[in-house]
Amino acid sequence: MLLTIVSAVFVFGLLVLVHEWGHFITAKMTNMRVDEFAIGFGPKLISWQKGETLYALRAIPLGGFNRIAGMDLDEEENDAGDRAYFKRPIWARMIVILAGSVMNFVLPVVLFFLIFLCVGVQTPSTEPIVGAVMANRPAASAGIMAGDRITSINGQTINEWANISEVFKDSAGKPFEVTYLRGDESRHTTVIPVLDESSNRVVIGIQGSVVSQEVSIGEAASLSVEKTWRIFKAMLEALAMLVTKEGASSELSGPIGVAQMAGEVAQHGFIPLLNFAAFLSLNLGIVNLLPVPALDGGHFITLVIEAVRGKQMSKKAMYYIQAVGVVILMSLMIFATFNDITR
């Protein structure tokens, strides 16, 4: 539980920090007055004033915000003059709105670059050597550890990793006698596979080992961009499927599901957690650009409308647009949380 909480706070905090920093730095660069830069919601835990901006860390680490003067379009209460958000040119406001998602697209490139530099390019090994053992799974309960080499299961010789899955296939609940090498010592244990409902596969909770190959700085940079682009395209396809494929929405996850996944990934180490953060950052960037009121994408659409009309939308119209957006987002959040709980 503690690992899940710490991992979730780290992932959410990193993503929100990068996203809000994008809004913050571009607001400063376009000469807008930023009254507060906050990570989290709720009561302030830590805050300090630097110049005109209050920096704060708040109690609920599931978001963050920039309080930019004049974003409420209230000209009567505006005390920022020409530095108010609604007084700045449309191009400047567009940059500020898009900057959060842009930073969420940049973060994966940076994280993948660091990962490639630290661990190189990793490819799955065909050797039947355990690379990782998941907690609270049959293999962990049976005493199998990372580094063990599985030599036979129920007397059947295991020559490569693929043999393990073949033996356990369609055998949930049945005991298997597993022989493995730990160093030079041969050991025996009994493992009872279980059915993993999320993947619909019979598992014992182990992962194979990987082979690492070092790469240069240039190769790491190229590979990080390539990997980010590949995942980005796959996410767009998944988003399209979520909208068009019947039943796909049941796979939607909310904060509870993401926190649980963060905890599970963290069991395998810090590098997998960084991979997960990069993946989630791309997801956040794409979702925020959807043309839904209350999201950055919806806000950007209102700016496009303003550019076409030649004048700003009324405060009343903006209020109703934002209200619709909040209802949509809250509905999706409730639905996703329901999915998390039922899973």
Coordinates of C-alpha atoms in Angstrom, one line a residue, residues 104-113 116 220-235 278-279 281-282 286:
N104 CA 3.7 16.5 -21.6
F105 CA 4.9 15.4 -25.1
V106 CA 8.4 16.6 -24.3
L107 CA 8.7 14.8 -21.0
P108 CA 8.5 11.2 -22.5
V109 CA 11.3 12.1 -24.9
V110 CA 13.5 13.3 -21.9
L111 CA 12.6 10.2 -19.8
F112 CA 13.2 7.7 -22.6
F113 CA 16.5 9.5 -23.4
F116 CA 18.4 4.6 -22.9
A220 CA 19.7 7.5 -27.2
A221 CA 18.3 10.8 -28.5
S222 CA 17.1 9.2 -31.8
L223 CA 15.6 6.2 -30.0
S224 CA 13.8 8.3 -27.5
V225 CA 12.1 10.4 -30.2
E226 CA 11.2 7.2 -32.2
K227 CA 9.7 5.5 -29.2
T228 CA 7.7 8.5 -28.2
W229 CA 6.3 8.8 -31.7
R230 CA 5.5 5.1 -31.9
I231 CA 3.6 5.2 -28.6
F232 CA 1.8 8.5 -29.6
K233 CA 0.4 6.9 -32.7
A234 CA -0.7 3.8 -30.8
M235 CA -2.5 5.9 -28.3
A278 CA 6.4 8.6 -19.8
F279 CA 3.5 6.6 -21.1
S281 CA 2.5 11.8 -19.8
L282 CA 1.7 11.2 -23.4
I286 CA -3.5 13.8 -25.8

